[in-house]
Amino acid sequence: MLALTLCSTLAARGKKGDKFFKDAQAAELKQDWDAAVDLYQKAFDIDPSDQSYIIGMRRARFQDGQMHVNRALKLRNDGKNAEALQELQKAIVADPSSAIALQELKRTQQMLQQQTAGGPEGSAAAQGLTPVDRARREEDQRVSSMLAPPELKPVLAQVPPLKMNNQPPRVLFETVGKLAGINVVFDSQYTPPTRGFNVELNASSVEQAFDYLAVITHTFWKPISSNTIFVTEDNVTKRRDYEDEVVKVFYITNATSTQEFQEIATAIRTVAEIRRVFTYNAQKAMVVRGPLDAVALAEKLVRDLDKPKSEVVVDVIVMETNSSRTRDLGAALANLPTSGLPISFTPRSSIAINTTPSSSGTGTGTGTTPTTTSTSSGITLNNLGHISTADFSTTLPGALLQAMLSDNRTKVVNRPQLRASDGMKVQLQIGDRIPYATGSFQPGVGTVGVSPLVSTQFQFADTGVTVDLTPQVHSRDELTLHIEITVSAVKQYITIGGTGGLSQPVIGQRKSIADIRLHEGEVNILSGLSEAQDSSTITGFPGLTNVPVLSNIFGTNHNEKDRQELMIALIPHIVRTPDYTPENLKGIYAGSDQVVKLSYAPRPVDTPAAEPAKSELTPATPATVPAKPEAPAAAPTPAASATPAAPAAAAPAPGLPPAPPPPAQTPLLFPVAPAGAPAGGPRVRFLPAAVMVSRDAPFTVNIQLDNAPDGMTGVAPLHIRWDASKLRLNDVTAGDLLSHDGTAVTAEKHIGEESPGDATVILMRPPGSSGVSGAGVVATLSFTATGAGTSAVAVTDAFVQNTQNQSIPSAPADVIVTVQ
């Protein structure tokens, strides 16, 4: 009874522990780790010896601790350090072995102390930044605040025609600087020459004017801020002391090997004459430090050399046909002896035959039983006269008629397709690997019980089709292929080593190696091989087989015809080229043998608002007089179009005949209706403010929205107009303002068929989503310049939608596009 009671108690405990275990597994599936830990602990308390309870509890404790750590990190990032500390304490209670929970607990305690103390560290801790995060943020701020080389930004983009006679270098530089709004600082150790210089400048950019003055006065200049330059004597010592150096990292993205990457670095080091070039092969990054113009030249070289390789797709067609025909035709006498006819002597019973008896005994014990047989030995001579043909017999041979025809044809077609980069080898293998024995082996007639495979080595031979291809692309429609094609198959097996030997394959192989130059899409027969073999075998009686009729009766005719044909064809297709641009192919001015110096074309004017500064800078200078008529040719900014002067300039347009006014006026801007935008409301503008592009070249402009209202859900509609005779709209994509929080934005564009220079764009966030606010790009327009001249792109009206489905108008805007 005690034993039964003990067993029933243990069974009840096991059933209750299993129930807690199953409930813990269910909670684990729901990722309710707190409940899972509690249930696993109850099951473990009931039966501590059950290993499944122990494993489940440890797994749940680990996951529960990680869950609380993740919650704590999220709370700490939100600045809730006290709540994060509580979660970390729960994590340590759930999993005391969690090292990450202990680390984050100490870190959070430090942040709470800093937050209580106040100061910059306290504010950073309130923002959820750990000391390490704060140090990294400061480091990021320092790195992002590092300035690029100063870029000169004069008030005037071009200097008007200027003529000065017998003036010292200081006067020359300061005169040009005053015209352009640039301050000029001279080296304190600079000693100007005693003689003066004559200067006559046509209209040129400010940089070109300073370069011209530097050449004739033997000085060099550099910008030290956006509106100040420094001038000193041009010699090796001064350049070493004052010439600025920059550091830049170039990432080579298209080099496929370390050798190609190192060759680009060598080219930059040699051509740009930069001594400090370090290559980092792991990321194909190149760190360059050198003078500003030398690094700019290195950037030009990287853009020219780091091009994607050409790629080729080659269709390889391998066709092989085997034909074997066999014919056996003939008649013959079967069972013929090798020497004469089989004639036997079978005498009749009337002819006496002498026989010779022979005996043999068999038996057991002491007695034997004799057996007597008779053997024919011949006939008596007195019976010779009685012998006739009836006493002889023979066996006639059987007749055999054979007629058999067999026809075996095999057709193998392989059509692999290979894709390879320029200069890179690609290989394709289609087939089987056939084992064959190499080295020494012993036949099966040796030692009893020893396998003939004991001392035999085996290797594998590849059969099928093997294609090795290396392309070299010359242009967009011509390339050279180095190709190696091998077609192999097992023809038969032979036995080596007698009856117990090994069966070895006999592999037939056809190989072709060639270097061929082809046009894109050209079909080329790389290899064509035809083999024909005819054999005829005649068997039968000598002499009779030569008689036309009897040869088919007393002989056999065996004919065999084998045909083998192999053809390999190649069809190349160029699917990618490096896409060289005119900028890659043109030569650039790079200075002298000792100094790398680059020259830049005049930059397009960002905003025409700087035009009035011409008359303010030099009101009495005759050079500004011819510049005044050119001012109306520039497009007014959106701010200018809002002034009362803008409608006055555009007022004569409706009353004029169909012919527009002269191009020097304002024929570019489309008449934009006032959108009725409230003051301080949303405004649209173009980035950049002016575009200069070559003909047939693509370009993009961004539509920037400023002062977006709170809760903006879209821009609908957005009306865009452009000159269809000079520009073609390719695509409209949504900007990052409406989708900065990761919400997808739908963009719909409708281009008028009757008026191709007009489009309506609708940009909307999904219904029910929250709104955004601030400033940013709402749309990006992709154009292609189709005609030379000056044109414009304008937003005639734009309406901003908010979460209350209200439409808030925005002021119009436009951008000038100059197509060279």
mmCIF file of N, CA and C in Angstrom, residues 373-459:
data_model
loop_
_atom_site.group_PDB
_atom_site.id
_atom_site.type_symbol
_atom_site.label_atom_id
_atom_site.label_comp_id
_atom_site.label_asym_id
_atom_site.label_seq_id
_atom_site.Cartn_x
_atom_site.Cartn_y
_atom_site.Cartn_z
ATOM 1 N N THR A 373 32.980 -55.536 -75.293
ATOM 2 C CA THR A 373 32.531 -54.680 -76.397
ATOM 3 C C THR A 373 33.263 -55.091 -77.646
ATOM 4 N N SER A 374 32.749 -54.765 -78.812
ATOM 5 C CA SER A 374 33.360 -55.087 -80.101
ATOM 6 C C SER A 374 33.700 -53.826 -80.828
ATOM 7 N N THR A 375 34.835 -53.792 -81.485
ATOM 8 C CA THR A 375 35.309 -52.635 -82.229
ATOM 9 C C THR A 375 35.515 -53.058 -83.677
ATOM 10 N N SER A 376 34.934 -52.254 -84.638
ATOM 11 C CA SER A 376 35.088 -52.575 -86.064
ATOM 12 C C SER A 376 36.514 -52.344 -86.467
ATOM 13 N N SER A 377 37.066 -53.340 -87.146
ATOM 14 C CA SER A 377 38.451 -53.222 -87.593
ATOM 15 C C SER A 377 38.612 -53.336 -89.092
ATOM 16 N N GLY A 378 37.579 -53.738 -89.837
ATOM 17 C CA GLY A 378 37.687 -53.820 -91.301
ATOM 18 C C GLY A 378 36.855 -54.977 -91.869
ATOM 19 N N ILE A 379 37.001 -55.214 -93.180
ATOM 20 C CA ILE A 379 36.301 -56.309 -93.871
ATOM 21 C C ILE A 379 37.340 -57.200 -94.513
ATOM 22 N N THR A 380 36.933 -58.402 -94.824
ATOM 23 C CA THR A 380 37.843 -59.345 -95.495
ATOM 24 C C THR A 380 37.979 -58.982 -96.949
ATOM 25 N N LEU A 381 39.072 -59.414 -97.557
ATOM 26 C CA LEU A 381 39.350 -59.035 -98.942
ATOM 27 C C LEU A 381 38.374 -59.682 -99.913
ATOM 28 N N ASN A 382 37.848 -60.868 -99.545
ATOM 29 C CA ASN A 382 36.930 -61.504 -100.489
ATOM 30 C C ASN A 382 35.609 -60.773 -100.575
ATOM 31 N N ASN A 383 35.365 -59.763 -99.669
ATOM 32 C CA ASN A 383 34.117 -58.994 -99.749
ATOM 33 C C ASN A 383 34.283 -57.671 -100.482
ATOM 34 N N LEU A 384 35.492 -57.395 -100.992
ATOM 35 C CA LEU A 384 35.686 -56.106 -101.690
ATOM 36 C C LEU A 384 34.839 -56.014 -102.938
ATOM 37 N N GLY A 385 34.677 -57.141 -103.564
ATOM 38 C CA GLY A 385 33.892 -57.094 -104.805
ATOM 39 C C GLY A 385 32.438 -56.827 -104.567
ATOM 40 N N HIS A 386 31.983 -56.996 -103.364
ATOM 41 C CA HIS A 386 30.564 -56.791 -103.060
ATOM 42 C C HIS A 386 30.261 -55.379 -102.547
ATOM 43 N N ILE A 387 31.309 -54.561 -102.409
ATOM 44 C CA ILE A 387 31.087 -53.192 -101.884
ATOM 45 C C ILE A 387 30.551 -52.305 -103.001
ATOM 46 N N SER A 388 29.554 -51.482 -102.662
ATOM 47 C CA SER A 388 28.967 -50.511 -103.604
ATOM 48 C C SER A 388 28.735 -49.184 -102.875
ATOM 49 N N THR A 389 28.131 -48.234 -103.610
ATOM 50 C CA THR A 389 27.863 -46.913 -103.005
ATOM 51 C C THR A 389 26.828 -46.980 -101.904
ATOM 52 N N ALA A 390 26.093 -48.133 -101.871
ATOM 53 C CA ALA A 390 25.115 -48.259 -100.803
ATOM 54 C C ALA A 390 25.762 -48.488 -99.470
ATOM 55 N N ASP A 391 27.076 -48.814 -99.466
ATOM 56 C CA ASP A 391 27.781 -49.060 -98.209
ATOM 57 C C ASP A 391 28.441 -47.782 -97.648
ATOM 58 N N PHE A 392 28.176 -46.640 -98.237
ATOM 59 C CA PHE A 392 28.735 -45.362 -97.755
ATOM 60 C C PHE A 392 27.607 -44.360 -97.513
ATOM 61 N N SER A 393 27.826 -43.435 -96.566
ATOM 62 C CA SER A 393 26.839 -42.382 -96.234
ATOM 63 C C SER A 393 27.569 -41.067 -95.945
ATOM 64 N N THR A 394 26.846 -39.942 -96.098
ATOM 65 C CA THR A 394 27.393 -38.598 -95.833
ATOM 66 C C THR A 394 26.301 -37.705 -95.246
ATOM 67 N N THR A 395 26.704 -36.547 -94.669
ATOM 68 C CA THR A 395 25.775 -35.570 -94.080
ATOM 69 C C THR A 395 25.818 -34.297 -94.906
ATOM 70 N N LEU A 396 24.670 -33.883 -95.422
ATOM 71 C CA LEU A 396 24.597 -32.666 -96.246
ATOM 72 C C LEU A 396 24.556 -31.422 -95.343
ATOM 73 N N PRO A 397 25.275 -30.328 -95.716
ATOM 74 C CA PRO A 397 25.244 -29.092 -94.898
ATOM 75 C C PRO A 397 23.906 -28.384 -94.993
ATOM 76 N N GLY A 398 23.554 -27.592 -93.929
ATOM 77 C CA GLY A 398 22.339 -26.784 -93.934
ATOM 78 C C GLY A 398 22.552 -25.446 -94.644
ATOM 79 N N ALA A 399 21.491 -24.873 -95.152
ATOM 80 C CA ALA A 399 21.542 -23.588 -95.878
ATOM 81 C C ALA A 399 21.195 -22.437 -94.919
ATOM 82 N N LEU A 400 21.910 -21.281 -95.058
ATOM 83 C CA LEU A 400 21.705 -20.109 -94.211
ATOM 84 C C LEU A 400 21.501 -18.890 -95.091
ATOM 85 N N LEU A 401 20.380 -18.211 -94.903
ATOM 86 C CA LEU A 401 20.070 -16.975 -95.625
ATOM 87 C C LEU A 401 19.991 -15.834 -94.618
ATOM 88 N N GLN A 402 20.820 -14.797 -94.819
ATOM 89 C CA GLN A 402 20.916 -13.679 -93.877
ATOM 90 C C GLN A 402 20.638 -12.373 -94.601
ATOM 91 N N ALA A 403 19.727 -11.575 -94.055
ATOM 92 C CA ALA A 403 19.414 -10.239 -94.588
ATOM 93 C C ALA A 403 19.073 -9.347 -93.394
ATOM 94 N N MET A 404 19.940 -8.409 -93.054
ATOM 95 C CA MET A 404 19.742 -7.547 -91.879
ATOM 96 C C MET A 404 20.187 -6.125 -92.215
ATOM 97 N N LEU A 405 19.396 -5.141 -91.791
ATOM 98 C CA LEU A 405 19.685 -3.721 -92.019
ATOM 99 C C LEU A 405 19.446 -2.973 -90.717
ATOM 100 N N SER A 406 20.450 -2.208 -90.280
ATOM 101 C CA SER A 406 20.321 -1.390 -89.061
ATOM 102 C C SER A 406 20.713 0.053 -89.379
ATOM 103 N N ASP A 407 19.965 0.990 -88.800
ATOM 104 C CA ASP A 407 20.191 2.428 -89.023
ATOM 105 C C ASP A 407 20.125 3.115 -87.667
ATOM 106 N N ASN A 408 21.246 3.731 -87.225
ATOM 107 C CA ASN A 408 21.343 4.393 -85.923
ATOM 108 C C ASN A 408 21.761 5.837 -86.138
ATOM 109 N N ARG A 409 20.931 6.760 -85.691
ATOM 110 C CA ARG A 409 21.222 8.187 -85.864
ATOM 111 C C ARG A 409 21.106 8.888 -84.515
ATOM 112 N N THR A 410 22.066 9.754 -84.243
ATOM 113 C CA THR A 410 22.109 10.512 -82.985
ATOM 114 C C THR A 410 22.305 11.984 -83.305
ATOM 115 N N LYS A 411 21.519 12.867 -82.632
ATOM 116 C CA LYS A 411 21.622 14.311 -82.830
ATOM 117 C C LYS A 411 21.739 14.971 -81.459
ATOM 118 N N VAL A 412 22.815 15.699 -81.236
ATOM 119 C CA VAL A 412 23.081 16.373 -79.975
ATOM 120 C C VAL A 412 23.159 17.874 -80.244
ATOM 121 N N VAL A 413 22.354 18.648 -79.529
ATOM 122 C CA VAL A 413 22.342 20.101 -79.697
ATOM 123 C C VAL A 413 22.511 20.723 -78.304
ATOM 124 N N ASN A 414 23.531 21.540 -78.114
ATOM 125 C CA ASN A 414 23.767 22.294 -76.877
ATOM 126 C C ASN A 414 23.736 23.783 -77.215
ATOM 127 N N ARG A 415 22.951 24.536 -76.449
ATOM 128 C CA ARG A 415 22.839 25.979 -76.684
ATOM 129 C C ARG A 415 23.076 26.722 -75.372
ATOM 130 N N PRO A 416 24.291 26.693 -74.845
ATOM 131 C CA PRO A 416 24.568 27.482 -73.635
ATOM 132 C C PRO A 416 24.676 28.960 -73.970
ATOM 133 N N GLN A 417 24.419 29.792 -72.952
ATOM 134 C CA GLN A 417 24.533 31.247 -73.079
ATOM 135 C C GLN A 417 25.461 31.747 -71.978
ATOM 136 N N LEU A 418 26.493 32.469 -72.370
ATOM 137 C CA LEU A 418 27.497 32.953 -71.430
ATOM 138 C C LEU A 418 27.450 34.471 -71.381
ATOM 139 N N ARG A 419 27.689 35.011 -70.173
ATOM 140 C CA ARG A 419 27.792 36.456 -69.989
ATOM 141 C C ARG A 419 29.102 36.742 -69.288
ATOM 142 N N ALA A 420 29.894 37.612 -69.872
ATOM 143 C CA ALA A 420 31.230 37.891 -69.342
ATOM 144 C C ALA A 420 31.511 39.376 -69.448
ATOM 145 N N SER A 421 32.323 39.869 -68.513
ATOM 146 C CA SER A 421 32.791 41.251 -68.554
ATOM 147 C C SER A 421 34.008 41.360 -69.450
ATOM 148 N N ASP A 422 34.298 42.577 -69.846
ATOM 149 C CA ASP A 422 35.408 42.824 -70.755
ATOM 150 C C ASP A 422 36.721 42.384 -70.106
ATOM 151 N N GLY A 423 37.448 41.489 -70.803
ATOM 152 C CA GLY A 423 38.737 41.024 -70.323
ATOM 153 C C GLY A 423 38.679 39.969 -69.247
ATOM 154 N N MET A 424 37.503 39.545 -68.816
ATOM 155 C CA MET A 424 37.360 38.540 -67.772
ATOM 156 C C MET A 424 37.013 37.192 -68.389
ATOM 157 N N LYS A 425 37.642 36.146 -67.887
ATOM 158 C CA LYS A 425 37.425 34.805 -68.404
ATOM 159 C C LYS A 425 36.214 34.181 -67.727
ATOM 160 N N VAL A 426 35.381 33.531 -68.535
ATOM 161 C CA VAL A 426 34.215 32.822 -68.021
ATOM 162 C C VAL A 426 34.246 31.414 -68.591
ATOM 163 N N GLN A 427 33.832 30.444 -67.786
ATOM 164 C CA GLN A 427 33.884 29.037 -68.192
ATOM 165 C C GLN A 427 32.540 28.386 -67.927
ATOM 166 N N LEU A 428 32.152 27.511 -68.864
ATOM 167 C CA LEU A 428 30.913 26.755 -68.748
ATOM 168 C C LEU A 428 31.213 25.301 -69.063
ATOM 169 N N GLN A 429 30.777 24.403 -68.165
ATOM 170 C CA GLN A 429 30.947 22.978 -68.361
ATOM 171 C C GLN A 429 29.589 22.303 -68.251
ATOM 172 N N ILE A 430 29.258 21.538 -69.281
ATOM 173 C CA ILE A 430 28.015 20.773 -69.315
ATOM 174 C C ILE A 430 28.382 19.345 -69.681
ATOM 175 N N GLY A 431 28.183 18.419 -68.764
ATOM 176 C CA GLY A 431 28.527 17.033 -69.070
ATOM 177 C C GLY A 431 28.702 16.218 -67.814
ATOM 178 N N ASP A 432 29.472 15.120 -67.944
ATOM 179 C CA ASP A 432 29.681 14.178 -66.860
ATOM 180 C C ASP A 432 31.167 14.053 -66.560
ATOM 181 N N ARG A 433 31.446 13.521 -65.357
ATOM 182 C CA ARG A 433 32.815 13.204 -64.960
ATOM 183 C C ARG A 433 32.944 11.688 -64.965
ATOM 184 N N ILE A 434 33.849 11.174 -65.816
ATOM 185 C CA ILE A 434 34.008 9.742 -66.016
ATOM 186 C C ILE A 434 35.256 9.288 -65.271
ATOM 187 N N PRO A 435 35.139 8.272 -64.385
ATOM 188 C CA PRO A 435 36.340 7.780 -63.686
ATOM 189 C C PRO A 435 37.176 6.881 -64.588
ATOM 190 N N TYR A 436 38.496 6.939 -64.422
ATOM 191 C CA TYR A 436 39.406 6.052 -65.130
ATOM 192 C C TYR A 436 40.595 5.773 -64.217
ATOM 193 N N ALA A 437 41.205 4.607 -64.431
ATOM 194 C CA ALA A 437 42.298 4.154 -63.576
ATOM 195 C C ALA A 437 43.609 4.719 -64.071
ATOM 196 N N THR A 438 44.448 5.132 -63.118
ATOM 197 C CA THR A 438 45.786 5.619 -63.438
ATOM 198 C C THR A 438 46.790 4.888 -62.558
ATOM 199 N N GLY A 439 48.049 4.990 -62.868
ATOM 200 C CA GLY A 439 49.087 4.330 -62.090
ATOM 201 C C GLY A 439 49.121 2.842 -62.381
ATOM 202 N N SER A 440 49.491 2.066 -61.385
ATOM 203 C CA SER A 440 49.634 0.622 -61.559
ATOM 204 C C SER A 440 48.450 -0.093 -60.940
ATOM 205 N N PHE A 441 48.075 -1.235 -61.526
ATOM 206 C CA PHE A 441 47.031 -2.075 -60.960
ATOM 207 C C PHE A 441 47.343 -3.510 -61.334
ATOM 208 N N GLN A 442 46.786 -4.415 -60.585
ATOM 209 C CA GLN A 442 47.037 -5.820 -60.834
ATOM 210 C C GLN A 442 45.761 -6.485 -61.325
ATOM 211 N N PRO A 443 45.869 -7.425 -62.248
ATOM 212 C CA PRO A 443 44.679 -8.132 -62.742
ATOM 213 C C PRO A 443 44.111 -9.054 -61.690
ATOM 214 N N GLY A 444 42.971 -9.652 -61.988
ATOM 215 C CA GLY A 444 42.292 -10.505 -61.036
ATOM 216 C C GLY A 444 42.798 -11.919 -60.987
ATOM 217 N N VAL A 445 43.933 -12.220 -61.592
ATOM 218 C CA VAL A 445 44.453 -13.597 -61.595
ATOM 219 C C VAL A 445 45.585 -13.748 -60.610
ATOM 220 N N GLY A 446 45.783 -12.777 -59.730
ATOM 221 C CA GLY A 446 46.900 -12.830 -58.787
ATOM 222 C C GLY A 446 46.533 -13.623 -57.563
ATOM 223 N N THR A 447 46.870 -13.034 -56.429
ATOM 224 C CA THR A 447 46.648 -13.721 -55.163
ATOM 225 C C THR A 447 45.166 -13.890 -54.912
ATOM 226 N N VAL A 448 44.822 -15.087 -54.415
ATOM 227 C CA VAL A 448 43.415 -15.388 -54.165
ATOM 228 C C VAL A 448 42.901 -14.481 -53.038
ATOM 229 N N GLY A 449 41.750 -13.901 -53.262
ATOM 230 C CA GLY A 449 41.139 -13.056 -52.239
ATOM 231 C C GLY A 449 41.570 -11.616 -52.275
ATOM 232 N N VAL A 450 42.467 -11.212 -53.174
ATOM 233 C CA VAL A 450 42.924 -9.831 -53.267
ATOM 234 C C VAL A 450 42.226 -9.163 -54.439
ATOM 235 N N SER A 451 41.559 -8.040 -54.197
ATOM 236 C CA SER A 451 40.833 -7.342 -55.258
ATOM 237 C C SER A 451 41.823 -6.663 -56.200
ATOM 238 N N PRO A 452 41.527 -6.641 -57.494
ATOM 239 C CA PRO A 452 42.427 -5.939 -58.433
ATOM 240 C C PRO A 452 42.424 -4.437 -58.231
ATOM 241 N N LEU A 453 41.529 -3.904 -57.376
ATOM 242 C CA LEU A 453 41.447 -2.459 -57.170
ATOM 243 C C LEU A 453 42.279 -1.993 -55.988
ATOM 244 N N VAL A 454 43.038 -2.914 -55.353
ATOM 245 C CA VAL A 454 43.755 -2.540 -54.144
ATOM 246 C C VAL A 454 44.815 -1.500 -54.430
ATOM 247 N N SER A 455 45.613 -1.683 -55.446
ATOM 248 C CA SER A 455 46.726 -0.780 -55.739
ATOM 249 C C SER A 455 46.462 0.071 -56.969
ATOM 250 N N THR A 456 45.211 0.413 -57.222
ATOM 251 C CA THR A 456 44.849 1.185 -58.410
ATOM 252 C C THR A 456 44.388 2.576 -57.996
ATOM 253 N N GLN A 457 44.893 3.599 -58.693
ATOM 254 C CA GLN A 457 44.457 4.976 -58.443
ATOM 255 C C GLN A 457 43.472 5.377 -59.543
ATOM 256 N N PHE A 458 42.531 6.228 -59.164
ATOM 257 C CA PHE A 458 41.502 6.661 -60.094
ATOM 258 C C PHE A 458 41.484 8.178 -60.181
ATOM 259 N N GLN A 459 41.204 8.668 -61.357
ATOM 260 C CA GLN A 459 40.963 10.079 -61.604
ATOM 261 C C GLN A 459 39.691 10.214 -62.423
#
